[in-house]
PDB file of N, CA and C in Angstrom:
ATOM      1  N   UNK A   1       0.848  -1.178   0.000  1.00 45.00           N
ATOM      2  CA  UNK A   1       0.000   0.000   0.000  1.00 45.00           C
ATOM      3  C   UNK A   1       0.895   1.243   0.000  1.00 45.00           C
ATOM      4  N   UNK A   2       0.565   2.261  -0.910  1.00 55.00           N
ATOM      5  CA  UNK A   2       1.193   3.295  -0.956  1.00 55.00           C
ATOM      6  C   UNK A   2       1.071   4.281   0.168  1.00 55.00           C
ATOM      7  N   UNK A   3       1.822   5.128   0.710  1.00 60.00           N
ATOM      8  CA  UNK A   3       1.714   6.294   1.847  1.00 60.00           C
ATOM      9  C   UNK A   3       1.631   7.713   0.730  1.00 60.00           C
ATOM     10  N   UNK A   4       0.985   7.873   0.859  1.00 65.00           N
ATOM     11  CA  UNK A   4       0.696   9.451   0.028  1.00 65.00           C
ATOM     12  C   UNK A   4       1.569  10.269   0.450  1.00 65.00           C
ATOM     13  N   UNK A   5       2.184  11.270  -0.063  1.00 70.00           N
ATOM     14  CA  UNK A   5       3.467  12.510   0.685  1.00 70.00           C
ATOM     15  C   UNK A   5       2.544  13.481   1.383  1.00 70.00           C
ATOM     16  N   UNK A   6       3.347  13.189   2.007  1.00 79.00           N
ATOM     17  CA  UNK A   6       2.264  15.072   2.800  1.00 79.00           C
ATOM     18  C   UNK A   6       2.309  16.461   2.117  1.00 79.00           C
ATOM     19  N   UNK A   7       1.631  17.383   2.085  1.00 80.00           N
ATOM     20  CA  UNK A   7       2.029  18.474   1.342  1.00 80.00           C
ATOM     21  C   UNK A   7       3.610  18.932   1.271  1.00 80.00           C
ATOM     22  N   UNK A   8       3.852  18.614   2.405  1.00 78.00           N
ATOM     23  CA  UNK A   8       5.228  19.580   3.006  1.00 78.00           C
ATOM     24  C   UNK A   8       6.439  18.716   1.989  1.00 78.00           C
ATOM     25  N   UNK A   9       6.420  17.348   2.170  1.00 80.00           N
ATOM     26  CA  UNK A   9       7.254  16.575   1.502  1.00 80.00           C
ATOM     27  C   UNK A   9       6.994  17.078   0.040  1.00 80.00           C
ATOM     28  N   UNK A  10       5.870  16.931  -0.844  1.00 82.00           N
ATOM     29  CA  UNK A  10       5.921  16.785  -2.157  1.00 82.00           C
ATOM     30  C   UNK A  10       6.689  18.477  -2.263  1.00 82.00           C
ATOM     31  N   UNK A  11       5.904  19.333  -1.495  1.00 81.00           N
ATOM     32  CA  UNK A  11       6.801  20.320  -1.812  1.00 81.00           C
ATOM     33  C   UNK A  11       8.446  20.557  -1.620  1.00 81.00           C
ATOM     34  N   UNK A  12       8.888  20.330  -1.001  1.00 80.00           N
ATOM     35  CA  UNK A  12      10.315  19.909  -0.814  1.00 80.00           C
ATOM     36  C   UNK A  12      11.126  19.188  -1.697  1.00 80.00           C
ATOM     37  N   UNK A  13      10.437  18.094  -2.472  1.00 83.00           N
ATOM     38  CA  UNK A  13      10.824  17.382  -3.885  1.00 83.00           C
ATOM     39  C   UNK A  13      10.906  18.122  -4.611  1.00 83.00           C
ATOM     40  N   UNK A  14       9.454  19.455  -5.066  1.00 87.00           N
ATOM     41  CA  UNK A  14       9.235  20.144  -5.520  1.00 87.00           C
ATOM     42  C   UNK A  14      10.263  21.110  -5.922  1.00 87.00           C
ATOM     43  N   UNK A  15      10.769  21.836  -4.885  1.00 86.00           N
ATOM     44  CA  UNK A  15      11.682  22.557  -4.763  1.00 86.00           C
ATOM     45  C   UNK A  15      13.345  22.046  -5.167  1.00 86.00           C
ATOM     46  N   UNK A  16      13.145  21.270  -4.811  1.00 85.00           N
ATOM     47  CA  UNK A  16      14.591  20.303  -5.051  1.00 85.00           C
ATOM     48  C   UNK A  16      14.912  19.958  -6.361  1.00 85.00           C
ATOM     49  N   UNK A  17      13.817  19.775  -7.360  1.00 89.00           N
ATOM     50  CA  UNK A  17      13.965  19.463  -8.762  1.00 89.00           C
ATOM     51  C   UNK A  17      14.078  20.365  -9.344  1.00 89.00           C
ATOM     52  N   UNK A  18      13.510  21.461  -9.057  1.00 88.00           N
ATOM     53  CA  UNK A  18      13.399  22.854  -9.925  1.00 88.00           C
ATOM     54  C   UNK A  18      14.542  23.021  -9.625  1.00 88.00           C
ATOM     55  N   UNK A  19      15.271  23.353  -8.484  1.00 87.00           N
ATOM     56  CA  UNK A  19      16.349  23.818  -8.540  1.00 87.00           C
ATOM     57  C   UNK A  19      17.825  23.309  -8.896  1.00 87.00           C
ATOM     58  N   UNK A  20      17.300  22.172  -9.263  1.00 88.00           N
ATOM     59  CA  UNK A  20      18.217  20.450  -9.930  1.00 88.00           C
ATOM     60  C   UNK A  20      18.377  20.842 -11.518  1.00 88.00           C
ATOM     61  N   UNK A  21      16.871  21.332 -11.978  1.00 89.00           N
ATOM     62  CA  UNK A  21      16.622  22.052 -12.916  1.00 89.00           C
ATOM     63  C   UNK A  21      17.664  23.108 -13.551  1.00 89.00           C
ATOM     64  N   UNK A  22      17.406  23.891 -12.376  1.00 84.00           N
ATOM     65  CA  UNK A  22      18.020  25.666 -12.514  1.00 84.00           C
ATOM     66  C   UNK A  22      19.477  25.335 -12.775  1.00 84.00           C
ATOM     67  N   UNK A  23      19.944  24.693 -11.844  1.00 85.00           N
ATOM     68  CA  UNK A  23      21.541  24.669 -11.520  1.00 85.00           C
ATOM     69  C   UNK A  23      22.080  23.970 -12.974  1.00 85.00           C
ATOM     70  N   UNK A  24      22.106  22.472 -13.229  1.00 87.00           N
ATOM     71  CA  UNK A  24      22.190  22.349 -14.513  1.00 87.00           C
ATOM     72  C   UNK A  24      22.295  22.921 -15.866  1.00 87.00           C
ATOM     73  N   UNK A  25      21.099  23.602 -15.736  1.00 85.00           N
ATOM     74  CA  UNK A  25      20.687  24.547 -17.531  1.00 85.00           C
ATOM     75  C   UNK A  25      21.676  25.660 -17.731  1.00 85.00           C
ATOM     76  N   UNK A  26      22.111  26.645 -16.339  1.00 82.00           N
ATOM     77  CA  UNK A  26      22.771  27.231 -15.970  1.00 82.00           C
ATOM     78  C   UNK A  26      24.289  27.141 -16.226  1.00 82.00           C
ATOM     79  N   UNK A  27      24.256  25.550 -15.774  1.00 84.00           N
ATOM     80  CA  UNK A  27      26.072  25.275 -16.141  1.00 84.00           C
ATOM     81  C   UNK A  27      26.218  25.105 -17.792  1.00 84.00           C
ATOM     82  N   UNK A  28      24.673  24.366 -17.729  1.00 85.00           N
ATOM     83  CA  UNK A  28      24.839  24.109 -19.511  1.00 85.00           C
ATOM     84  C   UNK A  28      25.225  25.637 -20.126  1.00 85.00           C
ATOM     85  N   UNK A  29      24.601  26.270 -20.441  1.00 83.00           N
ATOM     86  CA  UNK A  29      24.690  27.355 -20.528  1.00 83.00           C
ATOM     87  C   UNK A  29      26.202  27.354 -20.119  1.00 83.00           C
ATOM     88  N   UNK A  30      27.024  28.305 -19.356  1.00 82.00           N
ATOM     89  CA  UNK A  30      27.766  28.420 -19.279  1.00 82.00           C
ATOM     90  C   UNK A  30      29.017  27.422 -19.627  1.00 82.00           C
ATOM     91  N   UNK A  31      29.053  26.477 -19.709  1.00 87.00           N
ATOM     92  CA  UNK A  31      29.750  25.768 -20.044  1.00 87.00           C
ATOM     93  C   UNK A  31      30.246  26.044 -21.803  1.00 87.00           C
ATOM     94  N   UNK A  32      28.508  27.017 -22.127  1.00 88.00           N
ATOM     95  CA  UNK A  32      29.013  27.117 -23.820  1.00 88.00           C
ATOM     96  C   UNK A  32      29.491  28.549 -24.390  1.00 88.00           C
ATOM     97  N   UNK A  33      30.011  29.471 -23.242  1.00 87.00           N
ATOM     98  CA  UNK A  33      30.875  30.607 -23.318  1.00 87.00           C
ATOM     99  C   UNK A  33      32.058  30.511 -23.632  1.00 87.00           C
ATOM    100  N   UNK A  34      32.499  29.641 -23.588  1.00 92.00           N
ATOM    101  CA  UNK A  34      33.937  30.222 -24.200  1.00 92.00           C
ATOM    102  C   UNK A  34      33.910  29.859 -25.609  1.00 92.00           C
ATOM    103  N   UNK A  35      32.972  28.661 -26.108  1.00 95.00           N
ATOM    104  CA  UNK A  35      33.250  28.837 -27.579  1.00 95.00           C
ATOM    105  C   UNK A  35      32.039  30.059 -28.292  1.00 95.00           C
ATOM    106  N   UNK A  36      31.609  30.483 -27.660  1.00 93.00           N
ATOM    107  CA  UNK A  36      30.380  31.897 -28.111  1.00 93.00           C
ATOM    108  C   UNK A  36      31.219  32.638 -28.092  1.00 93.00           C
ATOM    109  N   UNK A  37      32.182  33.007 -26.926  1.00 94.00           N
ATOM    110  CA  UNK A  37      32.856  34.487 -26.984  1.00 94.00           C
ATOM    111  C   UNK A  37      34.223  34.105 -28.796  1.00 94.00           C
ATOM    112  N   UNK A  38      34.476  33.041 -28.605  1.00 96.00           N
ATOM    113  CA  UNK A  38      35.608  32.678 -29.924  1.00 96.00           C
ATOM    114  C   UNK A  38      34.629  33.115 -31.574  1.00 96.00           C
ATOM    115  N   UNK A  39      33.425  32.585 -31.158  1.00 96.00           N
ATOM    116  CA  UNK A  39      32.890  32.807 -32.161  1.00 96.00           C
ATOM    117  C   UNK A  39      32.217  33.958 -33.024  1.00 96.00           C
ATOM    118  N   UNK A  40      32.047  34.635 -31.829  1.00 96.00           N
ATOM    119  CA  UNK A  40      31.480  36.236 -31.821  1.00 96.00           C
ATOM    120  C   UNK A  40      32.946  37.161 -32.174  1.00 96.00           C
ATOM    121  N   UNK A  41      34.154  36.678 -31.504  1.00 97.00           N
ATOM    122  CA  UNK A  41      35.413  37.773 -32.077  1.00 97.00           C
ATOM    123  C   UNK A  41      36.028  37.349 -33.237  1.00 97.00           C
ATOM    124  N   UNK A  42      35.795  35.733 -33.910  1.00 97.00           N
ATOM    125  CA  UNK A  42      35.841  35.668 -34.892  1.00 97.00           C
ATOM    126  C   UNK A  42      35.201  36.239 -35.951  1.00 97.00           C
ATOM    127  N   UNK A  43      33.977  36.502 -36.048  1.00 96.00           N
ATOM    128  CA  UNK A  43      32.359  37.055 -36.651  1.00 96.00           C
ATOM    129  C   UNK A  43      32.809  38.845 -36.573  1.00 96.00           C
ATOM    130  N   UNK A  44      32.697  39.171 -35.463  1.00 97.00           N
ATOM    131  CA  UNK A  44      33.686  40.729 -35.785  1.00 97.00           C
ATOM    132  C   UNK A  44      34.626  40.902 -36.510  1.00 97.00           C
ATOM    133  N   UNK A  45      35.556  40.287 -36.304  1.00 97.00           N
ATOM    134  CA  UNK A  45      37.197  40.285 -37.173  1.00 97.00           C
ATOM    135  C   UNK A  45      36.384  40.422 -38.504  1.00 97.00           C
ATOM    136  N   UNK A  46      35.779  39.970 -38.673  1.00 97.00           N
ATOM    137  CA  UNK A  46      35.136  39.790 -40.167  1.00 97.00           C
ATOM    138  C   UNK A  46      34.608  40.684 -40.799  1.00 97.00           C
ATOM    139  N   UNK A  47      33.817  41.731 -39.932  1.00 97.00           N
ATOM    140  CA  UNK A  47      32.822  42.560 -40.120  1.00 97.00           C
ATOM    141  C   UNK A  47      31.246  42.398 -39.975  1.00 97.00           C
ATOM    142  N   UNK A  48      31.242  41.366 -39.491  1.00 97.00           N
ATOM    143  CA  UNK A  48      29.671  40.886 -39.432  1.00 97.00           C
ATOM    144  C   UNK A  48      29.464  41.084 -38.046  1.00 97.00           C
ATOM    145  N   UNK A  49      28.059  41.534 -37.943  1.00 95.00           N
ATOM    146  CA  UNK A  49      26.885  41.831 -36.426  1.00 95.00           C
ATOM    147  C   UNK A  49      26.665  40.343 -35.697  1.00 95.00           C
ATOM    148  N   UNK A  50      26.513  40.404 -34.654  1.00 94.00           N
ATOM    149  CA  UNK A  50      26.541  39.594 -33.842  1.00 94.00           C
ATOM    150  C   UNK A  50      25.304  39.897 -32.693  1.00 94.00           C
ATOM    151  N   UNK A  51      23.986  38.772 -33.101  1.00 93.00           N
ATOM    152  CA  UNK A  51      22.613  38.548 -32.336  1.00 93.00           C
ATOM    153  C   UNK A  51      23.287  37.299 -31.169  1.00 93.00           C
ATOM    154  N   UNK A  52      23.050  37.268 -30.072  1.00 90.00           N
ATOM    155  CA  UNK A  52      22.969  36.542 -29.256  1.00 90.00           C
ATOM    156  C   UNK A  52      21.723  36.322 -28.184  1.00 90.00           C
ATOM    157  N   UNK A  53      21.036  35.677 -28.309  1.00 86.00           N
ATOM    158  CA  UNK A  53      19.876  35.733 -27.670  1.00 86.00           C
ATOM    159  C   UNK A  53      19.885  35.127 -26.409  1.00 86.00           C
ATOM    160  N   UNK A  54      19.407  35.125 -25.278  1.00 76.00           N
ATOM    161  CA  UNK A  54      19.905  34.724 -23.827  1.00 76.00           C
ATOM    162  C   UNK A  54      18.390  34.102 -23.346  1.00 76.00           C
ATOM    163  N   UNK A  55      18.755  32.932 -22.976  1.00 71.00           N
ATOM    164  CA  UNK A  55      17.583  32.193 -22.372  1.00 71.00           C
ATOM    165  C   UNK A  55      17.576  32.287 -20.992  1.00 71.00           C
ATOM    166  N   UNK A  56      18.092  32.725 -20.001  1.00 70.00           N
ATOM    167  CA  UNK A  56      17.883  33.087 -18.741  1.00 70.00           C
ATOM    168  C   UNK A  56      19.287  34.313 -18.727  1.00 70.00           C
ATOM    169  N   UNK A  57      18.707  34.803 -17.604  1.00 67.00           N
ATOM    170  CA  UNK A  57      20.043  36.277 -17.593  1.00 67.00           C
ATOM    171  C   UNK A  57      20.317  35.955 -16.151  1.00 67.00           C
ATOM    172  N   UNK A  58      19.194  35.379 -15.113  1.00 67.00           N
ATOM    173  CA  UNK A  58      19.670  35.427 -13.783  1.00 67.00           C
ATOM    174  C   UNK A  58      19.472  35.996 -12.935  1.00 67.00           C
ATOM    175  N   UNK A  59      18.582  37.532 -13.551  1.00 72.00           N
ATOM    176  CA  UNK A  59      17.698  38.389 -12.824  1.00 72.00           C
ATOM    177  C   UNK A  59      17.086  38.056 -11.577  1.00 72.00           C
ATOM    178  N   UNK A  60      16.287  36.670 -11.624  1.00 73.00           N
ATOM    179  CA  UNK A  60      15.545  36.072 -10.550  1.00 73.00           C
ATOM    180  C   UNK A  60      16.413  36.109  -9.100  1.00 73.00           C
ATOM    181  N   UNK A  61      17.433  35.436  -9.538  1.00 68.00           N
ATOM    182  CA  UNK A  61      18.783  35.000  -8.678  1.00 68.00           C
ATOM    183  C   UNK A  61      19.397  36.033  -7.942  1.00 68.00           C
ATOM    184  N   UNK A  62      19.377  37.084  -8.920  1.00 70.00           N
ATOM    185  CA  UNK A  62      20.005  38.503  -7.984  1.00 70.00           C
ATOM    186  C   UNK A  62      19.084  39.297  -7.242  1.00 70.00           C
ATOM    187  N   UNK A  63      17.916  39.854  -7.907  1.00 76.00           N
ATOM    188  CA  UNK A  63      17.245  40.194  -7.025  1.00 76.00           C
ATOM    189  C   UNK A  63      17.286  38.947  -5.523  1.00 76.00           C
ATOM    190  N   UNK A  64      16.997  38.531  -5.583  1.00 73.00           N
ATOM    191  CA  UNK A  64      16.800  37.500  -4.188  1.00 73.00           C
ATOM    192  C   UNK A  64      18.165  37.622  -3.513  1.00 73.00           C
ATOM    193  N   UNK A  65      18.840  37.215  -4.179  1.00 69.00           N
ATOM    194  CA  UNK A  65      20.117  37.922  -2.911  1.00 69.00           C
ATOM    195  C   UNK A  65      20.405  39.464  -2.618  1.00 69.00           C
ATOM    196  N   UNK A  66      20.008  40.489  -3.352  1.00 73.00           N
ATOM    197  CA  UNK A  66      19.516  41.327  -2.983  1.00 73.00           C
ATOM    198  C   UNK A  66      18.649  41.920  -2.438  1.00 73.00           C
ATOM    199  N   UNK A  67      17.519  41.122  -2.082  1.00 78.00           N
ATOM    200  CA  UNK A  67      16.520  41.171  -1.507  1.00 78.00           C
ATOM    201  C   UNK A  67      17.042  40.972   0.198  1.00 78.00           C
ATOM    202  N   UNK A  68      17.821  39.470  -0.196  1.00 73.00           N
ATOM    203  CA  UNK A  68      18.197  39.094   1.476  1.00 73.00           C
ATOM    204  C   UNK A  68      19.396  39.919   2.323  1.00 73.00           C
ATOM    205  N   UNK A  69      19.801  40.901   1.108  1.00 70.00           N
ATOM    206  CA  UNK A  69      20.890  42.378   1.740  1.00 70.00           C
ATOM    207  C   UNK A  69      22.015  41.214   1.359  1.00 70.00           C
ATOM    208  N   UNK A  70      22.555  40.160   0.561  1.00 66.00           N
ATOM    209  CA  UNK A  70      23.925  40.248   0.222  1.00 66.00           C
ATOM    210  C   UNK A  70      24.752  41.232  -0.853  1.00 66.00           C
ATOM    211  N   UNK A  71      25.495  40.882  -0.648  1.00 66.00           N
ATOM    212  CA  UNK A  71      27.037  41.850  -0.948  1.00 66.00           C
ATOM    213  C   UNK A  71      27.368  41.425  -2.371  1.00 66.00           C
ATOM    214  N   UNK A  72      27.132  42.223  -3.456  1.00 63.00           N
ATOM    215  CA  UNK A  72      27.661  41.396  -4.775  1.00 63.00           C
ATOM    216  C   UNK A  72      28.881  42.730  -5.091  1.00 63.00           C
ATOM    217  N   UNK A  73      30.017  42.063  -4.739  1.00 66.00           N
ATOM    218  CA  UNK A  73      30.841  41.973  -4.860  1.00 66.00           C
ATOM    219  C   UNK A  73      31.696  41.754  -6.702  1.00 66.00           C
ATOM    220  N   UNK A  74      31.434  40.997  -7.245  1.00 65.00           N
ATOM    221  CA  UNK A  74      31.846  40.153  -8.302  1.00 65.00           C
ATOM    222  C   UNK A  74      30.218  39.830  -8.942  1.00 65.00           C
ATOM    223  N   UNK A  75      30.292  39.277 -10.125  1.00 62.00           N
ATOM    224  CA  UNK A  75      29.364  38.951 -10.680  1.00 62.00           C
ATOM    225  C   UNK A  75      28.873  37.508 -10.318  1.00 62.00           C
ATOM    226  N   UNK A  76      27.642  37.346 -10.065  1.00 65.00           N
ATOM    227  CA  UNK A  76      26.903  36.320  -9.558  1.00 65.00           C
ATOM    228  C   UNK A  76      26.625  35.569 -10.161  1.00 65.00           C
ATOM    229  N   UNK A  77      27.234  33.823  -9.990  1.00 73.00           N
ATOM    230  CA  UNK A  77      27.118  33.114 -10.275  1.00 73.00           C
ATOM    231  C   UNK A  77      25.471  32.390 -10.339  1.00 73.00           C
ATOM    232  N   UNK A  78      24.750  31.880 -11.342  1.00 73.00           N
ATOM    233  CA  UNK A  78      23.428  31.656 -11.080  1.00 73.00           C
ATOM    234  C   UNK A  78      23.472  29.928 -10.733  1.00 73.00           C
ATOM    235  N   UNK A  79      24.271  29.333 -11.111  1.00 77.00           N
ATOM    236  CA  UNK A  79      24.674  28.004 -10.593  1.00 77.00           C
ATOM    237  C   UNK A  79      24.812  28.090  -8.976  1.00 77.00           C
ATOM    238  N   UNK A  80      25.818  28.970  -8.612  1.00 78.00           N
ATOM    239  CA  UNK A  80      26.566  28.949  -7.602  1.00 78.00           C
ATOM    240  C   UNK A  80      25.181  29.290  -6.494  1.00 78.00           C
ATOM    241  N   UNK A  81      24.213  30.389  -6.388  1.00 78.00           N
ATOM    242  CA  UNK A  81      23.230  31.271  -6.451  1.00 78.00           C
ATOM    243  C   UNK A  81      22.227  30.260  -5.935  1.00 78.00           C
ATOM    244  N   UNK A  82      21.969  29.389  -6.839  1.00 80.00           N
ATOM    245  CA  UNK A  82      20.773  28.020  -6.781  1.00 80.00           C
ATOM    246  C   UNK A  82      21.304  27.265  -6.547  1.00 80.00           C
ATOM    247  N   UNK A  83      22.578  26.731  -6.189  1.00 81.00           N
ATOM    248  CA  UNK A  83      23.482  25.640  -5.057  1.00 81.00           C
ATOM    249  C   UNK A  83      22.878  25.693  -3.901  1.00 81.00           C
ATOM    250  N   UNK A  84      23.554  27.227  -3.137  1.00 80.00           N
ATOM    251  CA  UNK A  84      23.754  28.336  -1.852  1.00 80.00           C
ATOM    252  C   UNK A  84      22.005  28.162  -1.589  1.00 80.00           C
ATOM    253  N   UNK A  85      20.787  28.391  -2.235  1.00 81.00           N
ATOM    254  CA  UNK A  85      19.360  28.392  -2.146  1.00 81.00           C
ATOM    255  C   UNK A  85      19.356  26.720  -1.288  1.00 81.00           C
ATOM    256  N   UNK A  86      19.413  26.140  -2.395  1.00 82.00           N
ATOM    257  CA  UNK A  86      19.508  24.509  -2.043  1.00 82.00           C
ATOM    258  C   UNK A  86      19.436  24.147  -0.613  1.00 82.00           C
ATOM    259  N   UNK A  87      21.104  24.240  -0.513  1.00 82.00           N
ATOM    260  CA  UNK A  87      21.667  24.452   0.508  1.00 82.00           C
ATOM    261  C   UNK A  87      21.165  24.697   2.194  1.00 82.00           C
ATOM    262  N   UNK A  88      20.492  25.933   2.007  1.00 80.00           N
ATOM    263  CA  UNK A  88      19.760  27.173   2.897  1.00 80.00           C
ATOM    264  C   UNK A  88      17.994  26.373   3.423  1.00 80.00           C
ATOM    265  N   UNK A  89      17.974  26.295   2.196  1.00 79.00           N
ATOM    266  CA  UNK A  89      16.635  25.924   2.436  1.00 79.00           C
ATOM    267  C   UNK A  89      16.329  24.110   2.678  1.00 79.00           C
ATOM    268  N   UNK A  90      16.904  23.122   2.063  1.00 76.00           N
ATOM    269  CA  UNK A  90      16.226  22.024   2.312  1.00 76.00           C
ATOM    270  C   UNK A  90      17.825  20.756   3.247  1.00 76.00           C
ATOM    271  N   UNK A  91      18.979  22.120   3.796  1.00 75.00           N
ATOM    272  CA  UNK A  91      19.788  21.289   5.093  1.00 75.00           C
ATOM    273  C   UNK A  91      20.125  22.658   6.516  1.00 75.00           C
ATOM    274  N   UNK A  92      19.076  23.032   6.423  1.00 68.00           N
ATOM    275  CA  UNK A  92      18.862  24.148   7.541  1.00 68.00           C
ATOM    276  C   UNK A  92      20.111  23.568   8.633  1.00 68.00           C
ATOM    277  N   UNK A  93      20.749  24.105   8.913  1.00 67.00           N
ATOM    278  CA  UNK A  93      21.815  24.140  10.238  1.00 67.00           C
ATOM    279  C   UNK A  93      21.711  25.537  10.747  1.00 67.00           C
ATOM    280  N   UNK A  94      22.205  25.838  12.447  1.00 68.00           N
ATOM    281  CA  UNK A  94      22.089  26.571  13.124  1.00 68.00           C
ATOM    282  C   UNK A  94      23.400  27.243  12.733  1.00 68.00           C
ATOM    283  N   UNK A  95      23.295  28.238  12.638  1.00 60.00           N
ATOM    284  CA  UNK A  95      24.606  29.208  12.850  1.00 60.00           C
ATOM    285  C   UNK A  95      25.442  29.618  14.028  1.00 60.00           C
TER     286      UNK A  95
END
């Protein structure tokens, strides 16, 4: 016989995948900058315009740590960003 999740659990899965989600697409993404930036100063050298269209920017990610008063310092990692969330929220330790 199956045990049904309680709200609290499914949400917690919930949360955990999306952000399994986030972190991933993110690296994907990044992982494909260095051959975009080769390809874009190649494409200049040339004389040709350069469209790059951006499927997440990360906006979400900063506001929220701006929201919670951190310090951006350096540019914010959105991997790193939705790790640190992870983290915070579903292995709570006392400070």
């Amino acid at each position: 016989k199956k045990d049904k999740k309680s709200g609290l659990e499914r949400a917690a899965w919930g949360f955990f995948w999306g952000a399994h989600q986030r972190f991933f697409r993110a690296l994907c993404i990044s992982c494909k900058l260095p051959t975009l930036v080769a390809q874009v100063k190649e494409a200049l050298a040339e004389g040709k315009c350069c469209v790059i269209g951006l499927q997440s920017t990360g906006e979400a990610r900063t506001l929220d740590a701006v929201a919670e008063g951190e310090e951006q310092d350096d540019i914010l990692s959105v991997s790193e960003a939705t790790l640190n969330k992870v983290i915070e929220k579903c292995l709570p330790l006392p400070y």
